[in-house]
Coordinates of C-alpha atoms in Angstrom, one line a residue:
Chain H
M7 CA 0.0 0.0 0.0
K8 CA 2.8 2.4 1.0
Y9 CA 4.7 1.5 -2.1
F10 CA 1.5 2.1 -4.2
M11 CA 1.1 5.6 -2.7
V12 CA 4.7 6.5 -3.3
T13 CA 4.3 5.5 -6.9
A14 CA 1.1 7.4 -7.2
L15 CA 2.8 10.5 -5.8
F16 CA 5.7 10.0 -8.2
L17 CA 3.3 9.7 -11.1
T18 CA 1.4 12.9 -10.1
A19 CA 4.6 14.7 -9.8
L20 CA 5.5 13.6 -13.3
V21 CA 2.2 14.8 -14.6
D22 CA 2.5 18.2 -12.9
F23 CA 6.0 18.7 -14.3
P24 CA 5.6 17.2 -17.7
A25 CA 8.3 14.8 -18.7
F26 CA 8.2 15.9 -22.3
A27 CA 10.2 19.0 -21.3
Q28 CA 13.1 16.6 -21.5
D29 CA 12.8 16.0 -25.2
T30 CA 10.7 18.3 -27.3
N31 CA 11.9 16.6 -30.4
A32 CA 10.6 13.2 -29.4
L33 CA 7.5 13.6 -31.5
T34 CA 7.0 15.2 -34.9
V35 CA 3.5 15.4 -36.4
E36 CA 2.2 16.7 -39.7
L37 CA -1.3 16.8 -41.3
A38 CA -1.7 15.8 -44.9
K39 CA -3.6 19.1 -45.3
S40 CA -4.2 21.8 -42.8
H41 CA -7.6 22.8 -44.1
V42 CA -10.8 21.0 -45.1
D43 CA -12.8 22.8 -47.8
I44 CA -16.5 22.5 -47.8
A45 CA -18.1 23.2 -51.2
T46 CA -21.6 22.6 -52.3
D47 CA -20.8 19.0 -53.1
F48 CA -19.3 18.2 -49.7
E49 CA -20.1 14.6 -48.6
G50 CA -17.7 14.2 -45.8
D51 CA -13.9 14.0 -45.8
S52 CA -11.0 12.4 -44.1
V53 CA -8.1 14.0 -42.3
Y54 CA -4.7 12.2 -42.4
V55 CA -2.2 12.6 -39.7
F56 CA 1.5 11.5 -40.1
G57 CA 4.2 11.5 -37.5
T58 CA 7.4 10.1 -36.2
K59 CA 8.8 9.4 -32.7
N60 CA 12.4 8.8 -31.8
Q61 CA 12.0 6.0 -29.2
P62 CA 9.6 3.2 -28.3
G63 CA 6.2 4.1 -26.9
E64 CA 2.6 4.5 -27.7
I65 CA 0.8 7.2 -29.7
V66 CA -2.6 8.8 -29.1
V67 CA -4.1 11.4 -31.5
V68 CA -7.1 13.5 -30.6
L69 CA -9.0 15.6 -33.1
E70 CA -11.4 18.1 -31.5
G71 CA -13.6 20.7 -33.0
P72 CA -14.7 24.2 -32.1
R73 CA -15.6 24.6 -28.5
K74 CA -18.9 26.2 -27.6
D75 CA -21.5 26.1 -24.9
M76 CA -24.0 23.4 -25.4
T77 CA -27.5 22.9 -24.0
I78 CA -29.1 19.5 -23.4
R79 CA -32.9 19.3 -22.9
R80 CA -35.0 16.6 -21.3
K81 CA -38.5 15.9 -22.4
S82 CA -41.2 14.8 -19.9
K83 CA -44.8 14.1 -20.1
I84 CA -47.4 16.8 -19.8
F85 CA -51.0 15.7 -20.3
G86 CA -49.7 12.7 -22.4
A87 CA -47.6 14.9 -24.7
W88 CA -43.8 14.9 -24.6
M89 CA -42.4 18.4 -24.1
N90 CA -39.0 19.8 -23.2
R91 CA -39.1 20.6 -19.5
Q92 CA -35.6 20.6 -18.1
S93 CA -32.3 21.9 -19.6
V94 CA -28.7 21.8 -18.5
S95 CA -26.0 24.0 -20.1
F96 CA -22.4 22.8 -20.5
R97 CA -19.7 25.3 -20.9
N98 CA -16.9 25.1 -23.5
M99 CA -17.7 21.7 -25.0
P100 CA -16.1 20.5 -28.3
H101 CA -18.6 20.3 -31.1
F102 CA -16.6 17.5 -32.7
Y103 CA -14.4 14.9 -31.0
S104 CA -12.6 11.9 -32.3
F105 CA -9.5 10.0 -31.2
A106 CA -7.1 7.3 -32.3
A107 CA -4.6 5.3 -30.4
S108 CA -1.9 2.7 -31.1
N109 CA -3.2 0.4 -28.4
E110 CA -6.1 0.0 -25.9
L111 CA -6.2 3.2 -23.8
D112 CA -6.0 1.3 -20.5
K113 CA -2.9 -0.5 -21.7
I114 CA -1.3 2.8 -22.7
T115 CA -1.7 4.9 -19.5
S116 CA -3.6 5.5 -16.3
P117 CA -7.2 6.8 -16.1
E118 CA -5.9 9.9 -14.3
I119 CA -3.7 10.9 -17.3
L120 CA -6.5 10.2 -19.7
K121 CA -8.7 12.4 -17.7
K122 CA -6.1 15.2 -17.4
Y123 CA -5.5 15.3 -21.1
Q124 CA -9.1 14.7 -22.0
I125 CA -8.5 11.6 -24.0
A126 CA -11.7 9.8 -25.2
P127 CA -15.1 11.5 -25.1
A128 CA -15.8 10.2 -21.5
N129 CA -12.8 12.2 -20.3
I130 CA -13.8 15.6 -21.7
N131 CA -13.9 18.2 -19.0
I132 CA -17.4 18.8 -17.9
D133 CA -18.2 22.3 -16.7
I134 CA -21.9 22.6 -16.0
N135 CA -23.5 26.0 -15.8
D136 CA -25.0 26.7 -12.5
A137 CA -24.0 23.3 -11.3
K138 CA -25.0 23.9 -7.7
R139 CA -28.6 24.0 -8.5
I140 CA -28.7 20.7 -10.4
K141 CA -28.8 17.4 -8.6
L142 CA -25.7 15.2 -8.9
E143 CA -27.7 12.3 -10.5
D144 CA -29.2 14.7 -13.0
Q145 CA -25.7 16.1 -13.8
A146 CA -24.6 12.5 -14.6
L147 CA -27.7 11.8 -16.7
F148 CA -27.4 14.9 -18.7
T149 CA -23.7 14.4 -19.3
E150 CA -24.3 10.9 -20.4
A151 CA -27.1 12.1 -22.7
L152 CA -24.8 14.7 -24.3
L153 CA -22.2 12.1 -25.1
R154 CA -24.9 9.7 -26.4
N155 CA -26.5 12.3 -28.6
K156 CA -23.2 13.5 -30.0
Q157 CA -22.2 9.9 -30.8
A158 CA -25.6 9.3 -32.5
Q159 CA -25.0 12.4 -34.7
G160 CA -21.6 11.0 -35.5
L161 CA -19.8 14.0 -34.0
Y162 CA -18.1 12.2 -31.1
S163 CA -16.3 8.9 -31.8
A164 CA -17.8 5.9 -30.1
A165 CA -14.6 3.8 -30.3
R166 CA -11.0 4.6 -30.8
G167 CA -9.5 4.8 -34.3
E168 CA -6.3 2.9 -35.1
V169 CA -2.9 4.5 -35.2
H170 CA -0.8 2.4 -37.6
F171 CA 2.9 2.1 -37.5
L172 CA 4.4 2.0 -40.9
N173 CA 7.8 1.1 -39.3
R174 CA 8.9 1.2 -35.7
N175 CA 8.8 5.0 -35.4
F176 CA 6.7 6.3 -38.4
F177 CA 3.0 6.3 -37.8
K178 CA -0.2 7.4 -39.5
T179 CA -3.8 7.7 -38.6
S180 CA -6.9 9.2 -40.2
F181 CA -10.2 10.7 -38.9
Y182 CA -13.5 10.6 -40.8
L183 CA -15.4 13.9 -41.0
P184 CA -19.1 13.3 -41.5
P185 CA -21.2 15.5 -43.9
N186 CA -22.6 17.3 -40.8
V187 CA -19.2 18.2 -39.4
P188 CA -19.3 21.6 -37.8
V189 CA -17.2 24.3 -39.4
G190 CA -14.5 26.1 -37.4
D191 CA -11.0 25.8 -36.1
Y192 CA -9.9 22.3 -35.0
E193 CA -7.0 21.0 -33.0
V194 CA -5.1 17.8 -33.6
K195 CA -3.4 16.9 -30.4
S196 CA -0.8 14.1 -30.6
F197 CA 0.5 12.4 -27.4
F198 CA 3.6 10.4 -27.2
I199 CA 3.2 8.2 -24.2
R200 CA 6.1 6.2 -22.7
N201 CA 5.8 3.8 -19.8
G202 CA 2.4 5.3 -19.0
E203 CA 3.7 8.9 -18.9
V204 CA 3.2 11.7 -21.5
Y205 CA 6.6 12.2 -23.0
D206 CA 5.8 14.8 -25.6
I207 CA 2.7 16.6 -27.0
K208 CA 2.4 18.2 -30.4
T209 CA -0.6 20.3 -31.5
N210 CA -1.5 21.0 -35.1
T211 CA -4.4 23.2 -36.2
L212 CA -7.0 22.3 -38.8
R213 CA -9.4 24.7 -40.3
I214 CA -12.8 23.4 -41.6
A215 CA -14.5 26.1 -43.6
Q216 CA -16.8 26.6 -46.5
V217 CA -15.2 27.7 -49.8
G218 CA -16.3 29.1 -53.1
L219 CA -19.9 29.9 -53.8
S220 CA -21.0 28.2 -50.6
S221 CA -18.8 30.4 -48.4
K222 CA -19.7 33.6 -50.4
I223 CA -23.4 32.9 -49.9
N224 CA -22.9 32.3 -46.2
S225 CA -20.9 35.5 -45.5
F226 CA -23.1 37.6 -47.8
S227 CA -26.2 36.4 -45.9
K228 CA -24.7 37.5 -42.6
Q229 CA -23.2 40.8 -43.8
Y230 CA -26.1 42.0 -45.9
S231 CA -29.0 40.0 -44.6
F232 CA -31.6 42.4 -45.8
V233 CA -30.3 42.4 -49.4
Y234 CA -29.9 38.6 -49.2
G235 CA -33.5 38.3 -48.1
I236 CA -34.6 40.5 -51.0
L237 CA -32.5 38.5 -53.5
C238 CA -34.1 35.2 -52.2
V239 CA -37.5 36.7 -52.8
G240 CA -36.5 38.0 -56.2
L241 CA -35.3 34.5 -57.1
A242 CA -38.6 33.0 -55.9
V243 CA -40.7 35.6 -57.8
F244 CA -38.7 35.1 -61.0
S245 CA -38.9 31.3 -61.0
G246 CA -42.6 31.5 -60.0
W247 CA -43.3 33.9 -62.8
I248 CA -41.5 31.7 -65.4
S249 CA -43.3 28.6 -64.1
G250 CA -46.6 30.3 -64.2
R251 CA -46.0 31.4 -67.8
I252 CA -45.1 27.9 -68.9
R253 CA -48.1 26.5 -67.1
R254 CA -50.5 28.8 -68.9
Q255 CA -49.1 27.8 -72.3
I256 CA -49.7 24.1 -71.7
Chain M
M7 CA -26.9 12.9 -53.7
L8 CA -25.9 15.2 -50.9
I9 CA -25.8 18.9 -51.3
Y10 CA -24.2 21.2 -48.7
L11 CA -26.5 24.0 -47.5
P12 CA -24.4 27.2 -47.0
I13 CA -26.7 28.7 -44.3
A14 CA -27.8 25.5 -42.5
E15 CA -24.1 24.4 -42.6
M16 CA -25.1 20.8 -43.2
A17 CA -25.3 18.4 -46.0
V18 CA -28.8 17.1 -46.9
P19 CA -30.0 14.6 -49.5
A20 CA -31.0 16.8 -52.4
D21 CA -32.6 14.1 -54.4
T22 CA -35.0 13.1 -51.6
I23 CA -36.0 16.7 -50.9
F24 CA -36.4 17.3 -54.7
V25 CA -38.8 14.3 -55.0
V26 CA -40.8 15.3 -51.9
S27 CA -41.2 18.9 -53.1
A28 CA -42.1 17.6 -56.6
V29 CA -44.8 15.3 -55.1
V30 CA -46.1 18.2 -53.0
G31 CA -46.0 20.4 -56.1
F32 CA -48.0 17.7 -58.0
L33 CA -50.6 17.6 -55.3
S34 CA -50.8 21.4 -55.3
G35 CA -51.2 21.4 -59.0
I36 CA -54.1 19.0 -58.8
F37 CA -55.9 20.4 -55.8
G38 CA -54.9 24.1 -56.0
I39 CA -53.3 24.2 -52.6
G40 CA -50.0 25.6 -51.5
G41 CA -48.7 22.5 -49.9
G42 CA -46.5 24.2 -47.3
F43 CA -48.2 22.2 -44.6
L44 CA -46.7 19.1 -46.1
T45 CA -43.2 20.3 -47.0
T46 CA -42.4 22.1 -43.7
P47 CA -43.1 19.1 -41.5
F48 CA -41.2 16.9 -43.9
L49 CA -38.1 19.1 -43.7
I50 CA -38.2 19.2 -39.9
F51 CA -38.6 15.4 -39.7
S52 CA -35.6 14.9 -42.0
G53 CA -33.4 16.8 -39.6
I54 CA -33.3 20.3 -40.9
P55 CA -33.5 22.8 -38.0
P56 CA -37.1 24.0 -37.7
A57 CA -36.0 27.6 -38.1
I58 CA -34.3 26.9 -41.4
A59 CA -37.3 24.8 -42.6
V60 CA -39.8 27.5 -41.9
G61 CA -37.7 30.4 -43.1
T62 CA -36.8 28.7 -46.4
Q63 CA -40.2 27.3 -47.0
A64 CA -41.6 30.9 -46.9
S65 CA -39.5 31.7 -49.9
Q66 CA -40.7 28.6 -51.8
L67 CA -44.3 29.8 -51.1
V68 CA -43.4 33.1 -52.8
A69 CA -42.6 31.1 -56.0
S70 CA -45.6 28.8 -55.8
S71 CA -48.1 31.6 -55.2
M72 CA -46.5 33.8 -57.9
A73 CA -46.9 30.9 -60.4
A74 CA -50.5 30.3 -59.4
V75 CA -51.6 33.9 -59.3
L76 CA -50.8 34.7 -62.9
G77 CA -53.8 32.9 -64.3
H78 CA -56.2 34.6 -61.9
W79 CA -54.5 38.0 -62.7
S80 CA -54.9 37.8 -66.4
K81 CA -58.6 36.9 -66.0
G82 CA -59.0 40.0 -63.7
N83 CA -59.9 37.9 -60.7
V84 CA -57.8 39.8 -58.2
D85 CA -59.1 42.5 -55.9
V86 CA -56.0 44.5 -55.5
K87 CA -57.4 46.9 -52.9
I88 CA -58.7 44.3 -50.5
G89 CA -55.5 42.3 -51.2
S90 CA -53.4 45.3 -50.2
V91 CA -55.3 45.8 -47.0
M92 CA -54.7 42.1 -46.2
M93 CA -51.1 42.6 -47.0
I94 CA -50.6 45.3 -44.4
G95 CA -52.1 42.9 -41.9
G96 CA -49.8 40.2 -43.2
L97 CA -46.8 42.4 -42.7
A98 CA -47.7 43.0 -39.1
G99 CA -48.4 39.2 -38.7
S100 CA -45.0 38.3 -40.2
V101 CA -43.1 40.7 -37.9
V102 CA -45.0 39.4 -34.8
G103 CA -44.6 35.8 -36.0
T104 CA -40.9 36.0 -36.6
F105 CA -40.2 37.3 -33.1
F106 CA -42.6 34.8 -31.6
F107 CA -40.6 32.1 -33.4
L108 CA -37.3 33.5 -32.1
L109 CA -38.8 33.4 -28.6
L110 CA -39.9 29.8 -29.0
E111 CA -36.3 28.9 -30.1
K112 CA -34.9 30.5 -27.0
L113 CA -37.3 28.7 -24.8
G114 CA -36.6 25.4 -26.5
Q115 CA -40.3 24.9 -27.3
T116 CA -40.3 25.2 -31.1
D117 CA -40.9 21.6 -31.8
F118 CA -43.7 21.3 -29.3
V119 CA -45.6 24.5 -30.3
I120 CA -45.2 23.9 -34.0
S121 CA -46.5 20.3 -33.6
V122 CA -49.5 21.4 -31.5
L123 CA -50.3 24.2 -34.0
Y124 CA -50.0 21.8 -36.9
I125 CA -52.2 19.2 -35.2
A126 CA -54.9 21.7 -34.4
L127 CA -54.8 23.2 -38.0
L128 CA -54.5 20.0 -40.0
G129 CA -57.0 18.1 -37.7
T130 CA -59.6 20.8 -38.2
I131 CA -59.1 21.3 -41.9
G132 CA -58.8 17.6 -42.5
C133 CA -62.0 16.8 -40.6
L134 CA -63.9 19.6 -42.3
M135 CA -62.8 18.5 -45.7
L136 CA -63.6 14.9 -45.0
F137 CA -67.0 15.7 -43.6
E138 CA -67.8 18.0 -46.5
T139 CA -66.7 15.5 -49.1
L140 CA -68.4 12.5 -47.6
S141 CA -71.6 14.4 -47.2
S142 CA -71.4 15.7 -50.7
F143 CA -71.5 12.1 -51.8
L144 CA -74.7 11.7 -49.9
I145 CA -76.5 15.1 -49.8
K146 CA -76.8 17.5 -52.7
K147 CA -74.3 20.3 -52.7
K148 CA -76.8 23.2 -52.4
A149 CA -77.9 22.1 -49.0
M150 CA -74.3 22.4 -47.7
R151 CA -73.9 25.9 -49.1
N152 CA -77.0 27.1 -47.5
E153 CA -75.9 25.7 -44.1
F154 CA -72.7 27.6 -44.3
N155 CA -74.5 30.8 -45.4
A156 CA -76.7 30.5 -42.4
M157 CA -73.6 31.0 -40.1
R158 CA -73.7 34.8 -40.2
L159 CA -71.5 37.0 -38.1
P160 CA -72.4 40.4 -39.6
T161 CA -73.6 42.1 -36.4
L162 CA -70.1 42.2 -34.8
I163 CA -68.3 42.9 -38.1
S164 CA -70.6 45.8 -39.1
K165 CA -69.8 47.6 -35.8
L166 CA -66.1 47.7 -36.4
P167 CA -64.6 51.1 -37.2
Y168 CA -62.4 52.2 -40.2
K169 CA -64.9 51.3 -42.9
M170 CA -63.6 51.2 -46.4
R171 CA -65.2 50.7 -49.8
F172 CA -63.9 47.9 -52.0
P173 CA -65.6 48.5 -55.3
K174 CA -64.3 45.4 -57.1
S175 CA -65.7 43.0 -54.4
K176 CA -68.7 45.3 -53.9
L177 CA -68.1 45.5 -50.2
Y178 CA -68.3 48.2 -47.6
I179 CA -66.6 46.9 -44.5
S180 CA -64.1 47.8 -41.8
A181 CA -60.5 47.5 -43.0
L182 CA -59.8 45.7 -39.8
V183 CA -61.5 42.5 -41.1
P184 CA -59.3 41.9 -44.2
G185 CA -56.4 43.3 -42.2
G186 CA -57.0 40.8 -39.4
I187 CA -57.3 37.9 -41.9
G188 CA -54.1 39.0 -43.5
F189 CA -52.5 39.2 -40.0
V190 CA -53.4 35.6 -39.3
G191 CA -51.9 34.7 -42.7
G192 CA -48.7 36.5 -41.8
L193 CA -48.5 34.6 -38.5
L194 CA -49.0 31.2 -40.3
A195 CA -46.4 32.0 -42.9
S196 CA -43.7 33.1 -40.4
I197 CA -44.4 30.5 -37.7
L198 CA -45.4 27.4 -39.6
G199 CA -44.0 28.1 -43.1
V200 CA -47.4 27.7 -44.7
G201 CA -49.3 30.1 -47.0
G202 CA -52.4 29.5 -45.0
G203 CA -54.7 29.3 -48.0
F204 CA -56.7 26.6 -46.3
L205 CA -57.6 29.1 -43.6
L206 CA -57.7 32.4 -45.6
V207 CA -59.9 31.1 -48.4
P208 CA -62.8 30.0 -46.1
A209 CA -62.3 33.2 -44.0
M210 CA -62.6 35.4 -47.2
I211 CA -65.8 33.5 -48.3
Y212 CA -67.6 33.3 -45.0
I213 CA -66.4 36.3 -43.0
L214 CA -65.6 38.8 -45.7
R215 CA -68.3 37.5 -48.0
M216 CA -66.2 38.3 -51.1
P217 CA -67.4 37.1 -54.5
A218 CA -66.2 33.5 -54.8
L219 CA -64.6 34.3 -58.2
L220 CA -62.2 36.7 -56.6
V221 CA -61.2 34.7 -53.5
A222 CA -58.5 32.4 -54.9
G223 CA -56.7 35.1 -56.9
T224 CA -56.8 37.7 -54.1
S225 CA -55.6 35.3 -51.4
L226 CA -52.7 34.2 -53.7
F227 CA -52.0 37.8 -54.5
Q228 CA -51.6 38.8 -50.9
M229 CA -49.8 35.6 -50.1
I230 CA -46.9 36.5 -52.4
F231 CA -46.3 39.7 -50.4
T232 CA -46.9 38.1 -47.0
T233 CA -44.6 35.2 -47.6
A234 CA -42.0 37.6 -49.2
I235 CA -42.1 39.7 -46.0
A236 CA -41.8 36.5 -43.9
T237 CA -38.8 35.4 -46.0
I238 CA -37.0 38.8 -45.5
M239 CA -37.9 38.9 -41.8
H240 CA -36.4 35.4 -41.3
A241 CA -33.3 36.3 -43.3
V242 CA -32.7 39.5 -41.3
A243 CA -33.7 38.4 -37.8
N244 CA -32.6 34.8 -37.7
N245 CA -30.5 34.3 -40.9
T246 CA -32.4 31.1 -41.5
V247 CA -33.3 31.3 -45.2
D248 CA -31.1 28.9 -47.1
V249 CA -31.0 29.8 -50.8
M250 CA -29.6 26.4 -51.9
L251 CA -32.5 24.6 -50.1
A252 CA -34.9 27.1 -51.5
L253 CA -33.7 26.4 -55.0
V254 CA -34.2 22.6 -54.6
L255 CA -37.7 23.2 -53.1
I256 CA -38.7 25.7 -55.8
I257 CA -37.5 23.6 -58.8
G258 CA -39.0 20.5 -57.4
G259 CA -42.3 22.3 -56.7
V260 CA -42.4 23.9 -60.1
F261 CA -41.7 20.6 -61.8
G262 CA -44.4 18.8 -59.8
A263 CA -47.0 21.5 -60.1
Q264 CA -46.6 21.5 -63.9
M265 CA -47.4 17.8 -63.9
G266 CA -50.2 18.2 -61.4
V267 CA -51.9 20.8 -63.5
S268 CA -51.9 18.7 -66.6
V269 CA -53.1 15.6 -64.6
S270 CA -55.8 17.6 -62.8
K271 CA -58.0 17.6 -66.0
Y272 CA -58.5 13.9 -65.5
V273 CA -59.2 13.9 -61.8
R274 CA -62.7 14.0 -60.5
G275 CA -63.3 16.8 -58.0
R276 CA -64.9 14.9 -55.2
M277 CA -62.5 12.0 -55.3
A278 CA -59.6 14.4 -55.4
R279 CA -60.9 16.3 -52.3
L280 CA -61.4 13.0 -50.5
I281 CA -57.8 12.0 -51.2
M282 CA -56.6 15.4 -50.1
A283 CA -58.6 15.2 -46.8
L284 CA -57.0 11.8 -46.1
I285 CA -53.5 13.1 -46.8
V286 CA -54.1 16.0 -44.5
L287 CA -55.4 13.7 -41.7
G288 CA -52.5 11.3 -42.3
V289 CA -49.9 14.1 -41.7
C290 CA -52.0 15.2 -38.6
I291 CA -52.0 11.6 -37.2
Q292 CA -48.3 11.3 -37.8
M293 CA -47.7 14.5 -35.8
I294 CA -49.9 13.4 -33.0
G295 CA -47.8 10.2 -32.8
H296 CA -44.7 12.2 -32.8
L297 CA -46.0 14.2 -29.8
F298 CA -47.6 11.5 -27.7
I299 CA -45.4 8.4 -28.3
E300 CA -42.5 8.3 -25.9
P301 CA -39.4 9.4 -27.8
V302 CA -36.5 6.9 -28.0
D303 CA -34.2 9.4 -26.3
L304 CA -35.8 11.9 -23.9
F305 CA -32.7 14.0 -24.1
S306 CA -31.7 16.2 -27.1
I307 CA -29.1 18.8 -27.9
A308 CA -30.4 22.3 -28.4
I309 CA -29.6 23.7 -31.8
W310 CA -29.0 27.2 -30.7

């Protein structure tokens, strides 16, 4: 028991003073492309991550999307009808989360480290708005519901993706981005874990944004919303008029 | 085939939406209805946020009422004056409706309130249509007409102020009556994404007592403006009009309506109305199920 506690203390110390300071060149990571373009024909895409490490160890890669506040609502029965009655807001949650690892997570490192570095959806930091006023069991239920709903939408990965080693130190992995992937700035965080400790971390950024006509329409509709509305009406009036003319000739 | 919607920021199956809007357009060509009450629930059921569905559907209604009004216009069956008064009411209704919609979104009750309103509207209209059609199979039509004409509300209406003359319809009534009807139309367009013809037409016949010949054209005429204002309001206040989605809906609708109009010559009136009544009740029953059957997951992520 004593021995265990000493080890635990030692591990905590390592976490607090990250070991990767020893060797910042232990891990090199690059994305195949640093931006994903969404055009009108976007049907989902993949992000490829390549990297090398300079000594034996395991690799975990996390891709997480733009962080925003998120609200989860719970329906309950009112006169037989199901209606949203209760809601819980979560601060600063990623809109997209996916991860890959070279081995089972519990074989790579301890639960504490997974929690600290927010590896796997279940370890994402939960910060509930006005948490004092919400029962603990409800907090757990709503948190579970958030993860479940996000997974159902394909925006949080249900299982880990595979990190493949092409030789002893060169690895690659890929993340699938579904057609409903949120736009915004993403982070690819790569962890080099040796003997259960985080040895080096590298962060790459990925930008997912609309391009071309699609992006022009989006920004125009925000900047000149009144003109945009009038143009939409104009388009509708014009196509309605043409269609009416054709109809009357038939 | 997926198509990425620039405003909704999501990819949707364009082919399915096209087919559905063509089918709805086909029905509207046959029955002379707008069909918004079929398209909007479909869009919401298929995962498009309700705000986008309603805002975009409003712009589709501009196109379908524009296409339909031309015939009435060239025959001179539009009372522009009464239509304009209805339009002013429609403008107010659209403004109120858009902000009401915004409020619902904030409260997280959009789905619930929209479902309840749809059930109430579709249930009433569907039952009335079914009743009327079934009884027209049994009783002669004239008897029905007389029954409706017996329901008079002139005492209250004749007391309202701001009387105006509408020479084309040969009416001398308070402007508040057509204005009020237009107001309801504006609310329906901006909250439910429907033109509201199913409510406006009976109201114009039985409350305004307009000549039947002018009713369809005038309601379509004011609907163009009311839905146009609803579109602009949704674009400005919520940025929820997706032009890509509108394009798919409009093209599908135009295509279907064209076919519907050519088929309508071969469809018998009573049978068509019976089918229409059953479709309306079918959508209503589906929405009741959606509201009363326990959802698979009680929890959901708020969109806003």
